[in-house]
Protein backbone atom coordinates (compact mmCIF):
# COMPACT_ATOMS: atom_id res chain seq x y z
CA UNK A 1 0.00 0.00 0.00
CA UNK A 2 1.48 3.38 -1.00
CA UNK A 3 2.40 5.64 1.91
CA UNK A 4 5.29 7.80 0.76
CA UNK A 5 6.30 10.13 -2.03
CA UNK A 6 10.02 9.62 -1.44
CA UNK A 7 12.62 8.63 -4.02
CA UNK A 8 15.13 5.84 -3.52
CA UNK A 9 18.14 5.01 -5.69
CA UNK A 10 19.29 1.38 -5.61
CA UNK A 11 22.75 0.78 -7.10
CA UNK A 12 22.70 -2.97 -7.78
CA UNK A 13 18.91 -2.93 -8.10
CA UNK A 14 18.89 -5.14 -11.20
CA UNK A 15 19.42 -8.45 -9.39
CA UNK A 16 19.12 -10.39 -6.15
CA UNK A 17 18.83 -8.36 -2.94
CA UNK A 18 18.75 -5.00 -4.77
CA UNK A 19 15.95 -6.13 -7.09
CA UNK A 20 13.94 -7.52 -4.15
CA UNK A 21 14.43 -4.19 -2.36
CA UNK A 22 13.17 -2.30 -5.42
CA UNK A 23 10.14 -4.59 -5.51
CA UNK A 24 9.32 -4.05 -1.82
CA UNK A 25 9.85 -0.29 -1.85
CA UNK A 26 7.63 0.01 -4.93
CA UNK A 27 4.90 -1.73 -2.95
CA UNK A 28 5.41 0.84 -0.22
CA UNK A 29 4.93 3.69 -2.68
CA UNK A 30 8.51 4.84 -3.24
CA UNK A 31 9.67 6.18 -6.55
CA UNK A 32 12.46 3.76 -7.42
CA UNK A 33 15.57 4.32 -9.54
CA UNK A 34 17.76 1.27 -10.20
CA UNK A 35 21.19 0.79 -11.75
CA UNK A 36 23.72 -1.88 -12.61
CA UNK A 37 26.36 -2.17 -15.31
CA UNK A 38 24.57 -4.49 -17.69
CA UNK A 39 21.82 -3.03 -19.96
CA UNK A 40 20.16 -6.43 -20.52
CA UNK A 41 19.83 -7.05 -16.79
CA UNK A 42 18.46 -3.53 -16.39
CA UNK A 43 15.87 -4.08 -19.12
CA UNK A 44 14.83 -7.40 -17.56
CA UNK A 45 14.52 -5.75 -14.13
CA UNK A 46 12.29 -3.01 -15.61
CA UNK A 47 10.06 -5.73 -17.09
CA UNK A 48 9.87 -7.58 -13.75
CA UNK A 49 9.11 -4.44 -11.76
CA UNK A 50 6.70 -2.94 -14.30
CA UNK A 51 4.36 -5.88 -13.72
CA UNK A 52 3.67 -4.32 -10.31
CA UNK A 53 1.95 -1.40 -12.08
CA UNK A 54 3.27 1.10 -9.54
CA UNK A 55 1.97 4.68 -9.65
CA UNK A 56 5.36 5.90 -10.86
CA UNK A 57 7.39 3.82 -13.34
CA UNK A 58 10.78 2.49 -12.30
CA UNK A 59 13.62 4.33 -14.02
CA UNK A 60 17.37 3.80 -14.20
CA UNK A 61 20.36 3.41 -16.46
CA UNK A 62 23.61 1.48 -16.65
CA UNK A 63 26.44 2.72 -14.43
CA UNK A 64 29.66 1.19 -13.19
CA UNK A 65 29.94 1.99 -9.49
CA UNK A 66 33.72 1.60 -9.57
CA UNK A 67 33.93 4.62 -11.92
CA UNK A 68 33.62 8.01 -10.23
CA UNK A 69 32.94 9.88 -13.49
CA UNK A 70 30.10 7.55 -14.48
CA UNK A 71 28.62 7.88 -10.99
CA UNK A 72 28.80 11.69 -11.13
CA UNK A 73 26.98 11.73 -14.49
CA UNK A 74 24.40 9.22 -13.20
CA UNK A 75 23.52 11.19 -10.07
CA UNK A 76 23.44 14.49 -12.01
CA UNK A 77 20.83 12.93 -14.29
CA UNK A 78 18.82 11.39 -11.44
CA UNK A 79 18.54 14.70 -9.55
CA UNK A 80 17.38 15.04 -5.94
CA UNK A 81 16.45 11.94 -3.97
CA UNK A 82 15.84 10.77 -0.40
CA UNK A 83 17.52 7.39 0.12
CA UNK A 84 20.50 5.53 -1.32
CA UNK A 85 20.81 1.74 -1.17
CA UNK A 86 24.05 0.15 -2.46
CA UNK A 87 24.03 -3.60 -3.15
CA UNK A 88 26.81 -3.82 -5.74
CA UNK A 89 29.38 -6.57 -5.50
CA UNK A 90 31.77 -8.74 -7.41
CA UNK A 91 30.77 -12.41 -7.39
CA UNK A 92 32.95 -15.18 -5.97
CA UNK A 93 36.16 -14.49 -4.07
CA UNK A 94 36.32 -17.57 -1.87
CA UNK A 95 40.02 -18.48 -1.74
CA UNK A 96 42.70 -19.64 0.64
CA UNK A 97 45.67 -17.40 1.30
CA UNK A 98 47.90 -19.89 -0.50
CA UNK A 99 45.90 -19.51 -3.73
CA UNK A 100 45.32 -15.79 -3.44
CA UNK A 101 46.30 -13.64 -6.42
CA UNK A 102 46.98 -9.93 -6.08
CA UNK A 103 44.91 -9.04 -9.16
CA UNK A 104 41.89 -10.88 -7.75
CA UNK A 105 42.19 -9.11 -4.38
CA UNK A 106 42.24 -5.76 -6.20
CA UNK A 107 39.19 -6.69 -8.31
CA UNK A 108 37.20 -7.80 -5.27
CA UNK A 109 38.19 -4.73 -3.23
CA UNK A 110 37.28 -2.42 -6.09
CA UNK A 111 34.10 -4.32 -6.95
CA UNK A 112 32.68 -3.97 -3.44
CA UNK A 113 34.52 -1.64 -1.03
CA UNK A 114 35.60 0.99 -3.55
CA UNK A 115 32.21 0.79 -5.32
CA UNK A 116 30.36 1.38 -2.04
CA UNK A 117 32.52 4.36 -1.04
CA UNK A 118 32.49 6.01 -4.48
CA UNK A 119 28.71 5.53 -4.71
CA UNK A 120 28.08 7.29 -1.41
CA UNK A 121 30.54 10.05 -2.25
CA UNK A 122 28.95 10.68 -5.65
CA UNK A 123 25.44 10.72 -4.15
CA UNK A 124 26.14 13.44 -1.60
CA UNK A 125 25.44 16.35 -3.93
CA UNK A 126 21.84 15.29 -4.55
CA UNK A 127 20.92 13.06 -1.56
CA UNK A 128 18.52 14.80 0.85
CA UNK A 129 20.35 16.47 3.75
CA UNK A 130 18.60 14.19 6.28
CA UNK A 131 18.13 11.23 3.96
CA UNK A 132 19.58 7.75 4.42
CA UNK A 133 22.28 5.47 3.06
CA UNK A 134 22.08 1.67 3.39
CA UNK A 135 25.09 -0.48 2.50
CA UNK A 136 25.46 -4.27 2.41
CA UNK A 137 28.20 -6.15 4.22
CA UNK A 138 28.06 -9.92 4.84
CA UNK A 139 28.27 -12.52 7.58
CA UNK A 140 31.81 -13.27 6.34
CA UNK A 141 32.86 -10.17 8.30
CA UNK A 142 32.28 -12.17 11.50
CA UNK A 143 33.13 -15.75 10.52
CA UNK A 144 36.59 -17.28 10.70
CA UNK A 145 36.06 -19.99 8.10
CA UNK A 146 38.98 -20.94 5.84
CA UNK A 147 38.56 -19.42 2.39
CA UNK A 148 36.93 -16.21 3.60
CA UNK A 149 40.09 -14.14 4.00
CA UNK A 150 39.30 -11.77 1.11
CA UNK A 151 35.51 -11.63 1.40
CA UNK A 152 35.68 -11.30 5.19
CA UNK A 153 38.18 -8.45 5.07
CA UNK A 154 36.22 -6.55 2.42
CA UNK A 155 32.86 -6.98 4.15
CA UNK A 156 34.38 -5.98 7.52
CA UNK A 157 35.61 -2.82 5.82
CA UNK A 158 32.18 -2.03 4.34
CA UNK A 159 30.48 -2.56 7.71
CA UNK A 160 33.10 -0.46 9.50
CA UNK A 161 32.71 2.27 6.87
CA UNK A 162 28.96 2.37 7.46
CA UNK A 163 29.50 3.22 11.15
CA UNK A 164 32.17 5.83 10.40
CA UNK A 165 29.99 7.43 7.73
CA UNK A 166 27.05 7.55 10.13
CA UNK A 167 29.16 9.92 12.22
CA UNK A 168 30.74 11.78 9.29
CA UNK A 169 27.60 12.37 7.24
CA UNK A 170 25.11 13.09 10.05
CA UNK A 171 22.30 14.13 10.07
CA UNK A 172 22.11 11.78 7.12
CA UNK A 173 21.66 8.26 8.49
CA UNK A 174 24.01 5.48 7.41
CA UNK A 175 23.40 1.80 8.17
CA UNK A 176 24.27 -1.60 6.75
CA UNK A 177 22.71 -5.02 6.57
CA UNK A 178 24.94 -8.05 7.03
CA UNK A 179 23.33 -11.00 5.24
CA UNK A 180 24.14 -14.66 5.60
CA UNK A 181 23.84 -17.03 2.65
CA UNK A 182 21.03 -15.74 0.41
CA UNK A 183 19.72 -17.43 -2.75
CA UNK A 184 20.57 -14.92 -5.48
CA UNK A 185 22.50 -14.89 -8.78
CA UNK A 186 25.58 -13.97 -6.72
CA UNK A 187 26.13 -17.74 -6.44
CA UNK A 188 26.12 -18.35 -10.20
CA UNK A 189 29.88 -18.96 -10.09
CA UNK A 190 29.05 -22.39 -8.61
CA UNK A 191 28.01 -24.89 -11.34
CA UNK A 192 24.20 -25.10 -11.42
CA UNK A 193 24.07 -28.83 -10.60
CA UNK A 194 26.08 -28.25 -7.38
CA UNK A 195 24.57 -24.91 -6.31
CA UNK A 196 21.52 -25.98 -4.30
CA UNK A 197 23.55 -28.49 -2.29
CA UNK A 198 26.27 -25.91 -1.66
CA UNK A 199 23.78 -23.35 -0.29
CA UNK A 200 21.97 -25.94 1.80
CA UNK A 201 25.27 -27.26 3.15
CA UNK A 202 26.45 -23.77 4.03
CA UNK A 203 23.32 -23.06 6.09
CA UNK A 204 22.31 -26.40 7.60
CA UNK A 205 24.04 -25.61 10.92
CA UNK A 206 22.49 -22.14 11.31
CA UNK A 207 19.61 -21.61 13.73
CA UNK A 208 17.04 -21.25 10.94
CA UNK A 209 18.72 -24.01 8.96
CA UNK A 210 18.20 -22.85 5.37
CA UNK A 211 19.48 -20.24 2.91
CA UNK A 212 17.81 -16.85 3.11
CA UNK A 213 15.62 -15.27 0.44
CA UNK A 214 16.40 -11.89 -1.10
CA UNK A 215 12.98 -10.65 0.10
CA UNK A 216 14.07 -11.28 3.68
CA UNK A 217 17.08 -9.01 3.30
CA UNK A 218 14.99 -6.44 1.43
CA UNK A 219 12.65 -6.33 4.43
CA UNK A 220 15.58 -5.38 6.70
CA UNK A 221 16.83 -2.79 4.22
CA UNK A 222 13.36 -1.23 4.11
CA UNK A 223 13.41 -0.96 7.91
CA UNK A 224 16.75 0.87 7.81
CA UNK A 225 15.51 3.18 5.05
CA UNK A 226 12.34 4.04 6.94
CA UNK A 227 13.32 4.21 10.62
CA UNK A 228 14.35 7.84 11.13
CA UNK A 229 15.96 7.15 14.53
CA UNK A 230 18.29 4.31 13.44
CA UNK A 231 21.83 5.11 12.30
CA UNK A 232 25.27 3.52 12.61
CA UNK A 233 23.73 0.05 12.81
CA UNK A 234 24.99 -3.14 11.12
CA UNK A 235 21.94 -5.39 11.10
CA UNK A 236 22.54 -9.16 10.71
CA UNK A 237 20.04 -10.98 8.47
CA UNK A 238 21.60 -14.41 8.55
CA UNK A 239 19.20 -16.98 9.98
CA UNK A 240 21.32 -17.09 13.13
CA UNK A 241 24.57 -17.96 11.34
CA UNK A 242 26.54 -16.07 14.02
CA UNK A 243 25.05 -18.00 16.94
CA UNK A 244 27.31 -21.08 16.82
CA UNK A 245 24.30 -23.29 17.47
CA UNK A 246 25.17 -26.63 19.15
CA UNK A 247 23.00 -29.54 17.96
N1 LIG B 1 23.84 -13.60 -1.98
C1 LIG B 1 24.45 -13.82 -0.81
O1 LIG B 1 24.52 -14.96 -0.30
C2 LIG B 1 25.05 -12.66 -0.07
C3 LIG B 1 25.52 -12.91 1.24
C4 LIG B 1 26.06 -11.87 1.96
C5 LIG B 1 26.20 -10.62 1.40
N2 LIG B 1 25.76 -10.41 0.12
C6 LIG B 1 25.91 -9.07 -0.43
O2 LIG B 1 24.65 -8.59 -0.82
C7 LIG B 1 24.83 -7.61 -1.85
C8 LIG B 1 23.90 -7.97 -2.99
O3 LIG B 1 24.27 -9.24 -3.47
P1 LIG B 1 23.31 -10.14 -4.35
O4 LIG B 1 23.37 -11.49 -3.78
O5 LIG B 1 22.01 -9.46 -4.52
O6 LIG B 1 24.16 -10.13 -5.71
P2 LIG B 1 23.70 -10.16 -7.26
O7 LIG B 1 22.42 -10.87 -7.41
O8 LIG B 1 24.91 -10.65 -7.97
O9 LIG B 1 23.43 -8.61 -7.60
C9 LIG B 1 24.50 -7.70 -7.66
C10 LIG B 1 24.02 -6.44 -8.32
O10 LIG B 1 25.07 -5.47 -8.32
C11 LIG B 1 25.27 -5.00 -9.66
N3 LIG B 1 26.68 -4.63 -9.77
C12 LIG B 1 27.75 -5.41 -9.55
N4 LIG B 1 28.87 -4.71 -9.73
C13 LIG B 1 28.50 -3.46 -10.08
C14 LIG B 1 29.20 -2.28 -10.40
N5 LIG B 1 30.54 -2.22 -10.40
N6 LIG B 1 28.50 -1.17 -10.70
C15 LIG B 1 27.14 -1.20 -10.71
N7 LIG B 1 26.42 -2.28 -10.42
C16 LIG B 1 27.10 -3.41 -10.10
C17 LIG B 1 24.83 -6.16 -10.53
O11 LIG B 1 24.46 -5.77 -11.85
P3 LIG B 1 25.54 -5.83 -13.07
O12 LIG B 1 26.24 -7.15 -12.96
O13 LIG B 1 24.72 -5.68 -14.30
O14 LIG B 1 26.46 -4.70 -12.85
C18 LIG B 1 23.59 -6.62 -9.77
O15 LIG B 1 22.50 -5.76 -10.03
C19 LIG B 1 26.31 -7.66 -2.22
O16 LIG B 1 26.99 -6.62 -1.57
C20 LIG B 1 26.78 -9.01 -1.67
O17 LIG B 1 28.14 -9.01 -1.35
C21 LIG B 1 25.19 -11.41 -0.63
Coordinates of C-alpha atoms and ligand atoms in Angstrom, one line a residue:
X1 CA 0.0 0.0 0.0
X2 CA 1.5 3.4 -1.0
X3 CA 2.4 5.6 1.9
X4 CA 5.3 7.8 0.8
X5 CA 6.3 10.1 -2.0
X6 CA 10.0 9.6 -1.4
X7 CA 12.6 8.6 -4.0
X8 CA 15.1 5.8 -3.5
X9 CA 18.1 5.0 -5.7
X10 CA 19.3 1.4 -5.6
X11 CA 22.8 0.8 -7.1
X12 CA 22.7 -3.0 -7.8
X13 CA 18.9 -2.9 -8.1
X14 CA 18.9 -5.1 -11.2
X15 CA 19.4 -8.5 -9.4
X16 CA 19.1 -10.4 -6.1
X17 CA 18.8 -8.4 -2.9
X18 CA 18.8 -5.0 -4.8
X19 CA 15.9 -6.1 -7.1
X20 CA 13.9 -7.5 -4.1
X21 CA 14.4 -4.2 -2.4
X22 CA 13.2 -2.3 -5.4
X23 CA 10.1 -4.6 -5.5
X24 CA 9.3 -4.1 -1.8
X25 CA 9.9 -0.3 -1.8
X26 CA 7.6 0.0 -4.9
X27 CA 4.9 -1.7 -2.9
X28 CA 5.4 0.8 -0.2
X29 CA 4.9 3.7 -2.7
X30 CA 8.5 4.8 -3.2
X31 CA 9.7 6.2 -6.5
X32 CA 12.5 3.8 -7.4
X33 CA 15.6 4.3 -9.5
X34 CA 17.8 1.3 -10.2
X35 CA 21.2 0.8 -11.8
X36 CA 23.7 -1.9 -12.6
X37 CA 26.4 -2.2 -15.3
X38 CA 24.6 -4.5 -17.7
X39 CA 21.8 -3.0 -20.0
X40 CA 20.2 -6.4 -20.5
X41 CA 19.8 -7.0 -16.8
X42 CA 18.5 -3.5 -16.4
X43 CA 15.9 -4.1 -19.1
X44 CA 14.8 -7.4 -17.6
X45 CA 14.5 -5.7 -14.1
X46 CA 12.3 -3.0 -15.6
X47 CA 10.1 -5.7 -17.1
X48 CA 9.9 -7.6 -13.7
X49 CA 9.1 -4.4 -11.8
X50 CA 6.7 -2.9 -14.3
X51 CA 4.4 -5.9 -13.7
X52 CA 3.7 -4.3 -10.3
X53 CA 1.9 -1.4 -12.1
X54 CA 3.3 1.1 -9.5
X55 CA 2.0 4.7 -9.7
X56 CA 5.4 5.9 -10.9
X57 CA 7.4 3.8 -13.3
X58 CA 10.8 2.5 -12.3
X59 CA 13.6 4.3 -14.0
X60 CA 17.4 3.8 -14.2
X61 CA 20.4 3.4 -16.5
X62 CA 23.6 1.5 -16.6
X63 CA 26.4 2.7 -14.4
X64 CA 29.7 1.2 -13.2
X65 CA 29.9 2.0 -9.5
X66 CA 33.7 1.6 -9.6
X67 CA 33.9 4.6 -11.9
X68 CA 33.6 8.0 -10.2
X69 CA 32.9 9.9 -13.5
X70 CA 30.1 7.5 -14.5
X71 CA 28.6 7.9 -11.0
X72 CA 28.8 11.7 -11.1
X73 CA 27.0 11.7 -14.5
X74 CA 24.4 9.2 -13.2
X75 CA 23.5 11.2 -10.1
X76 CA 23.4 14.5 -12.0
X77 CA 20.8 12.9 -14.3
X78 CA 18.8 11.4 -11.4
X79 CA 18.5 14.7 -9.5
X80 CA 17.4 15.0 -5.9
X81 CA 16.5 11.9 -4.0
X82 CA 15.8 10.8 -0.4
X83 CA 17.5 7.4 0.1
X84 CA 20.5 5.5 -1.3
X85 CA 20.8 1.7 -1.2
X86 CA 24.1 0.2 -2.5
X87 CA 24.0 -3.6 -3.2
X88 CA 26.8 -3.8 -5.7
X89 CA 29.4 -6.6 -5.5
X90 CA 31.8 -8.7 -7.4
X91 CA 30.8 -12.4 -7.4
X92 CA 32.9 -15.2 -6.0
X93 CA 36.2 -14.5 -4.1
X94 CA 36.3 -17.6 -1.9
X95 CA 40.0 -18.5 -1.7
X96 CA 42.7 -19.6 0.6
X97 CA 45.7 -17.4 1.3
X98 CA 47.9 -19.9 -0.5
X99 CA 45.9 -19.5 -3.7
X100 CA 45.3 -15.8 -3.4
X101 CA 46.3 -13.6 -6.4
X102 CA 47.0 -9.9 -6.1
X103 CA 44.9 -9.0 -9.2
X104 CA 41.9 -10.9 -7.7
X105 CA 42.2 -9.1 -4.4
X106 CA 42.2 -5.8 -6.2
X107 CA 39.2 -6.7 -8.3
X108 CA 37.2 -7.8 -5.3
X109 CA 38.2 -4.7 -3.2
X110 CA 37.3 -2.4 -6.1
X111 CA 34.1 -4.3 -6.9
X112 CA 32.7 -4.0 -3.4
X113 CA 34.5 -1.6 -1.0
X114 CA 35.6 1.0 -3.6
X115 CA 32.2 0.8 -5.3
X116 CA 30.4 1.4 -2.0
X117 CA 32.5 4.4 -1.0
X118 CA 32.5 6.0 -4.5
X119 CA 28.7 5.5 -4.7
X120 CA 28.1 7.3 -1.4
X121 CA 30.5 10.1 -2.2
X122 CA 28.9 10.7 -5.7
X123 CA 25.4 10.7 -4.2
X124 CA 26.1 13.4 -1.6
X125 CA 25.4 16.4 -3.9
X126 CA 21.8 15.3 -4.5
X127 CA 20.9 13.1 -1.6
X128 CA 18.5 14.8 0.8
X129 CA 20.4 16.5 3.8
X130 CA 18.6 14.2 6.3
X131 CA 18.1 11.2 4.0
X132 CA 19.6 7.7 4.4
X133 CA 22.3 5.5 3.1
X134 CA 22.1 1.7 3.4
X135 CA 25.1 -0.5 2.5
X136 CA 25.5 -4.3 2.4
X137 CA 28.2 -6.2 4.2
X138 CA 28.1 -9.9 4.8
X139 CA 28.3 -12.5 7.6
X140 CA 31.8 -13.3 6.3
X141 CA 32.9 -10.2 8.3
X142 CA 32.3 -12.2 11.5
X143 CA 33.1 -15.7 10.5
X144 CA 36.6 -17.3 10.7
X145 CA 36.1 -20.0 8.1
X146 CA 39.0 -20.9 5.8
X147 CA 38.6 -19.4 2.4
X148 CA 36.9 -16.2 3.6
X149 CA 40.1 -14.1 4.0
X150 CA 39.3 -11.8 1.1
X151 CA 35.5 -11.6 1.4
X152 CA 35.7 -11.3 5.2
X153 CA 38.2 -8.5 5.1
X154 CA 36.2 -6.5 2.4
X155 CA 32.9 -7.0 4.2
X156 CA 34.4 -6.0 7.5
X157 CA 35.6 -2.8 5.8
X158 CA 32.2 -2.0 4.3
X159 CA 30.5 -2.6 7.7
X160 CA 33.1 -0.5 9.5
X161 CA 32.7 2.3 6.9
X162 CA 29.0 2.4 7.5
X163 CA 29.5 3.2 11.1
X164 CA 32.2 5.8 10.4
X165 CA 30.0 7.4 7.7
X166 CA 27.0 7.6 10.1
X167 CA 29.2 9.9 12.2
X168 CA 30.7 11.8 9.3
X169 CA 27.6 12.4 7.2
X170 CA 25.1 13.1 10.1
X171 CA 22.3 14.1 10.1
X172 CA 22.1 11.8 7.1
X173 CA 21.7 8.3 8.5
X174 CA 24.0 5.5 7.4
X175 CA 23.4 1.8 8.2
X176 CA 24.3 -1.6 6.7
X177 CA 22.7 -5.0 6.6
X178 CA 24.9 -8.1 7.0
X179 CA 23.3 -11.0 5.2
X180 CA 24.1 -14.7 5.6
X181 CA 23.8 -17.0 2.6
X182 CA 21.0 -15.7 0.4
X183 CA 19.7 -17.4 -2.7
X184 CA 20.6 -14.9 -5.5
X185 CA 22.5 -14.9 -8.8
X186 CA 25.6 -14.0 -6.7
X187 CA 26.1 -17.7 -6.4
X188 CA 26.1 -18.3 -10.2
X189 CA 29.9 -19.0 -10.1
X190 CA 29.0 -22.4 -8.6
X191 CA 28.0 -24.9 -11.3
X192 CA 24.2 -25.1 -11.4
X193 CA 24.1 -28.8 -10.6
X194 CA 26.1 -28.3 -7.4
X195 CA 24.6 -24.9 -6.3
X196 CA 21.5 -26.0 -4.3
X197 CA 23.6 -28.5 -2.3
X198 CA 26.3 -25.9 -1.7
X199 CA 23.8 -23.4 -0.3
X200 CA 22.0 -25.9 1.8
X201 CA 25.3 -27.3 3.1
X202 CA 26.5 -23.8 4.0
X203 CA 23.3 -23.1 6.1
X204 CA 22.3 -26.4 7.6
X205 CA 24.0 -25.6 10.9
X206 CA 22.5 -22.1 11.3
X207 CA 19.6 -21.6 13.7
X208 CA 17.0 -21.2 10.9
X209 CA 18.7 -24.0 9.0
X210 CA 18.2 -22.9 5.4
X211 CA 19.5 -20.2 2.9
X212 CA 17.8 -16.8 3.1
X213 CA 15.6 -15.3 0.4
X214 CA 16.4 -11.9 -1.1
X215 CA 13.0 -10.6 0.1
X216 CA 14.1 -11.3 3.7
X217 CA 17.1 -9.0 3.3
X218 CA 15.0 -6.4 1.4
X219 CA 12.6 -6.3 4.4
X220 CA 15.6 -5.4 6.7
X221 CA 16.8 -2.8 4.2
X222 CA 13.4 -1.2 4.1
X223 CA 13.4 -1.0 7.9
X224 CA 16.8 0.9 7.8
X225 CA 15.5 3.2 5.1
X226 CA 12.3 4.0 6.9
X227 CA 13.3 4.2 10.6
X228 CA 14.3 7.8 11.1
X229 CA 16.0 7.1 14.5
X230 CA 18.3 4.3 13.4
X231 CA 21.8 5.1 12.3
X232 CA 25.3 3.5 12.6
X233 CA 23.7 0.0 12.8
X234 CA 25.0 -3.1 11.1
X235 CA 21.9 -5.4 11.1
X236 CA 22.5 -9.2 10.7
X237 CA 20.0 -11.0 8.5
X238 CA 21.6 -14.4 8.6
X239 CA 19.2 -17.0 10.0
X240 CA 21.3 -17.1 13.1
X241 CA 24.6 -18.0 11.3
X242 CA 26.5 -16.1 14.0
X243 CA 25.1 -18.0 16.9
X244 CA 27.3 -21.1 16.8
X245 CA 24.3 -23.3 17.5
X246 CA 25.2 -26.6 19.2
X247 CA 23.0 -29.5 18.0
Ligands
LIG1 N1 23.8 -13.6 -2.0 C1 24.4 -13.8 -0.8 O1 24.5 -15.0 -0.3 C2 25.1 -12.7 -0.1 C3 25.5 -12.9 1.2 C4 26.1 -11.9 2.0 C5 26.2 -10.6 1.4 N2 25.8 -10.4 0.1 C6 25.9 -9.1 -0.4 O2 24.7 -8.6 -0.8 C7 24.8 -7.6 -1.8 C8 23.9 -8.0 -3.0 O3 24.3 -9.2 -3.5 P1 23.3 -10.1 -4.3 O4 23.4 -11.5 -3.8 O5 22.0 -9.5 -4.5 O6 24.2 -10.1 -5.7 P2 23.7 -10.2 -7.3 O7 22.4 -10.9 -7.4 O8 24.9 -10.7 -8.0 O9 23.4 -8.6 -7.6 C9 24.5 -7.7 -7.7 C10 24.0 -6.4 -8.3 O10 25.1 -5.5 -8.3 C11 25.3 -5.0 -9.7 N3 26.7 -4.6 -9.8 C12 27.8 -5.4 -9.5 N4 28.9 -4.7 -9.7 C13 28.5 -3.5 -10.1 C14 29.2 -2.3 -10.4 N5 30.5 -2.2 -10.4 N6 28.5 -1.2 -10.7 C15 27.1 -1.2 -10.7 N7 26.4 -2.3 -10.4 C16 27.1 -3.4 -10.1 C17 24.8 -6.2 -10.5 O11 24.5 -5.8 -11.9 P3 25.5 -5.8 -13.1 O12 26.2 -7.2 -13.0 O13 24.7 -5.7 -14.3 O14 26.5 -4.7 -12.8 C18 23.6 -6.6 -9.8 O15 22.5 -5.8 -10.0 C19 26.3 -7.7 -2.2 O16 27.0 -6.6 -1.6 C20 26.8 -9.0 -1.7 O17 28.1 -9.0 -1.4 C21 25.2 -11.4 -0.6

